[in-house]
Coordinates of C-alpha atoms in Angstrom, one line a residue:
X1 CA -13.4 -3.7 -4.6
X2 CA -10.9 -2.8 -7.5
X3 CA -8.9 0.1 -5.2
X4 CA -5.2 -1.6 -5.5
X5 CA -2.9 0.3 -7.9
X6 CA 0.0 -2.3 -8.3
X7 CA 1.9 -4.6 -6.8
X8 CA 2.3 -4.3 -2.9
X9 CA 5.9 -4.5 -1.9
X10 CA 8.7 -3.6 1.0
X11 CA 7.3 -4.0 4.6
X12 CA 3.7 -3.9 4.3
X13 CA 4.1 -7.1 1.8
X14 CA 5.7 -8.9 4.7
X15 CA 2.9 -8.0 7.2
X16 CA 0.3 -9.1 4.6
X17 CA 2.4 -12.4 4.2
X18 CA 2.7 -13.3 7.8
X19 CA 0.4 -15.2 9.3
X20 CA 0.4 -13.2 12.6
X21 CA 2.1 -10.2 12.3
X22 CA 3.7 -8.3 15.3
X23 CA 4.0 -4.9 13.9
X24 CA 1.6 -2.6 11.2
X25 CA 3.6 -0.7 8.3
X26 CA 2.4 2.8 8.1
X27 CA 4.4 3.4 5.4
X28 CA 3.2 1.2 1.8
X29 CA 5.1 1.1 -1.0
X30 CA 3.3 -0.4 -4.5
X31 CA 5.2 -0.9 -8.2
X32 CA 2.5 0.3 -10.3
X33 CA 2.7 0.5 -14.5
X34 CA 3.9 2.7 -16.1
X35 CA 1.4 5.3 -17.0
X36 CA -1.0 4.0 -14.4
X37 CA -3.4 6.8 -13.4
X38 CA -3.4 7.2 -10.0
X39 CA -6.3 9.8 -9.2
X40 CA -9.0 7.1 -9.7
X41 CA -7.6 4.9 -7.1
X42 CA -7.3 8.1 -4.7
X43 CA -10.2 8.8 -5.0
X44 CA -11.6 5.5 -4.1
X45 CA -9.2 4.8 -1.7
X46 CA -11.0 8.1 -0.1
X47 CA -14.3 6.8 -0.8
X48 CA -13.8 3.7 1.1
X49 CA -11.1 4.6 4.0
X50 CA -12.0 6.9 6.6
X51 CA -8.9 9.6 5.8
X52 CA -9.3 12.8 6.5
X53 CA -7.0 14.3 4.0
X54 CA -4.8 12.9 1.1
X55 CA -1.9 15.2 0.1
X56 CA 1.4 14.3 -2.3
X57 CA 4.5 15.0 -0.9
X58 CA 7.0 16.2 -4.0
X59 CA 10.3 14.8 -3.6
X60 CA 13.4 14.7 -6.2
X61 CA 15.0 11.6 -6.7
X62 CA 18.1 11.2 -7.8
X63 CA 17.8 8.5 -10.7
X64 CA 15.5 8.8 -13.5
X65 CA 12.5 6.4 -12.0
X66 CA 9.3 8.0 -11.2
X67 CA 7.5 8.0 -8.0
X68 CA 5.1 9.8 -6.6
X69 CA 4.4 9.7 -2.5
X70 CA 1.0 10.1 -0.4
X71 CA 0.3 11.0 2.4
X72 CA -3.0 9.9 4.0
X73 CA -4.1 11.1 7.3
X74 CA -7.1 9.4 9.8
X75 CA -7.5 10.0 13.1
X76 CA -6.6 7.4 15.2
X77 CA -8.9 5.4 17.3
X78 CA -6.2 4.6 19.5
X79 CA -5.1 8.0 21.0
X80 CA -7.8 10.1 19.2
X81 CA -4.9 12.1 17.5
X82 CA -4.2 12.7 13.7
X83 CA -1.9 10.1 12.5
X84 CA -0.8 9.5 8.7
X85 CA 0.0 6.4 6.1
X86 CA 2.5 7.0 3.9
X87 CA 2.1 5.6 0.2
X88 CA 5.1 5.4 -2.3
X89 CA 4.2 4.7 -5.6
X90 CA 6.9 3.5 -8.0
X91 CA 6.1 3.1 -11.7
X92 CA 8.2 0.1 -13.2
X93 CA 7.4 -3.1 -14.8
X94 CA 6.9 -6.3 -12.3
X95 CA 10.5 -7.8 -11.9
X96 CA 9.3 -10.4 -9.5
X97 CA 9.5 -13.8 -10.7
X98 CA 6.8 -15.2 -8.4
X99 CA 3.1 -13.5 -7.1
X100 CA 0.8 -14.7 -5.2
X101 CA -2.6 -13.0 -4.2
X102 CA -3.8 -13.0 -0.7
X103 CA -6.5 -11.0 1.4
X104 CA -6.0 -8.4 2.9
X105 CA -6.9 -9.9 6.8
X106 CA -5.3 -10.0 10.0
X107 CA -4.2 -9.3 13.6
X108 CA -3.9 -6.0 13.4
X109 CA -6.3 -4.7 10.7
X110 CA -10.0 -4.3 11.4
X111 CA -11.6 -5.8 8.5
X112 CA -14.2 -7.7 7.3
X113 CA -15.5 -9.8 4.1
X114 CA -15.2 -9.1 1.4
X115 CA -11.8 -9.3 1.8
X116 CA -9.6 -7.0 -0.6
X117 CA -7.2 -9.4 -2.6
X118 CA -3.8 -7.8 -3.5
X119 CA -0.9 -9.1 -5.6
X120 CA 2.1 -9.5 -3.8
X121 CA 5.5 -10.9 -4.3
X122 CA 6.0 -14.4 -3.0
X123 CA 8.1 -14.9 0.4
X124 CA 10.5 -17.1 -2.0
X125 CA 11.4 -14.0 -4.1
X126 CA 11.6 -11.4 -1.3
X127 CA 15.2 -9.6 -0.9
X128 CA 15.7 -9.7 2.1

C-alpha cells in the first residue's frame, strides 16, 4: 500500500508483535529519516482510513530531536463517539540492531488482505 513512514516502535510495536494481543495502542510512535516528508503519507493515510480530521499538535521538546505529533480522529464504531489516534513521529536514524517485517493483522484490528507489512524492531532488541 506504501502508507508507512518509518519504523513502528513503543507500544503499538508490541501489539503488532504479539500473537494475540489484549489491548490496542491508540497512541503510535514511528522513527522516520531524517528529512522524510510526511504530508504524502497523511495524505494517504486519509485516503485510505476512515478519519475524520488530521490535525498536528505543536509541542516543544526539550532536546534538540525533531518530532512532530498527529492527531487523527474517527468515530468510533463502538460507542458512536469521536475518538482520536495519536501519531508521534521521531526523525532519527534506525538504532535497532534487528527488524523484522510483519502484517499488520490481528485480534483487535479489522482488516483484511492485502495485509500492510511494516518494519518493526525485533522482540530480541526491544527495551523493555
Amino acid at each position: 500500500m506504501g502508507c508507512i513512514i518509518g519504523l513502528i516502535i513503543g507500544c503499538a510495536c508490541l501489539m503488532l508483535l504479539m500473537e494475540h494481543p489484549r489491548r490496542l495502542s491508540t497512541d503510535i510512535d514511528i522513527i522516520a529519516e531524517p528529512g522524510t516528508d510526511l504530508d504524502k503519507y497523511l495524505d494517504r493515510a486519509s485516503e485510505i482510513f476512515p478519519f475524520k480530521d488530521v490535525e498536528e499538535q505543536k509541542r516543544i521538546g526539550k532536546n534538540n530531536i525533531e518530532k512532530k505529533h498527529f492527531k487523527f480522529t474517527y468515530d468510533s464504531p463502538i460507542n458512536n463517539r469521536p475518538f482520536y489516534i495519536l501519531l508521534d513521529v521521531l526523525f532519527e536514524h534506525n538504532h535497532y540492531s534487528e527488524l523484522v517485517q510483519k502484517e499488520i493483522q490481528n485480534d483487535l484490528l479489522l482488516t483484511e488482505p492485502e495485509y500492510v507489512t511494516v518494519s518493526l524492531p525485533s522482540a530480541n532488541c526491544m527495551k523493555l
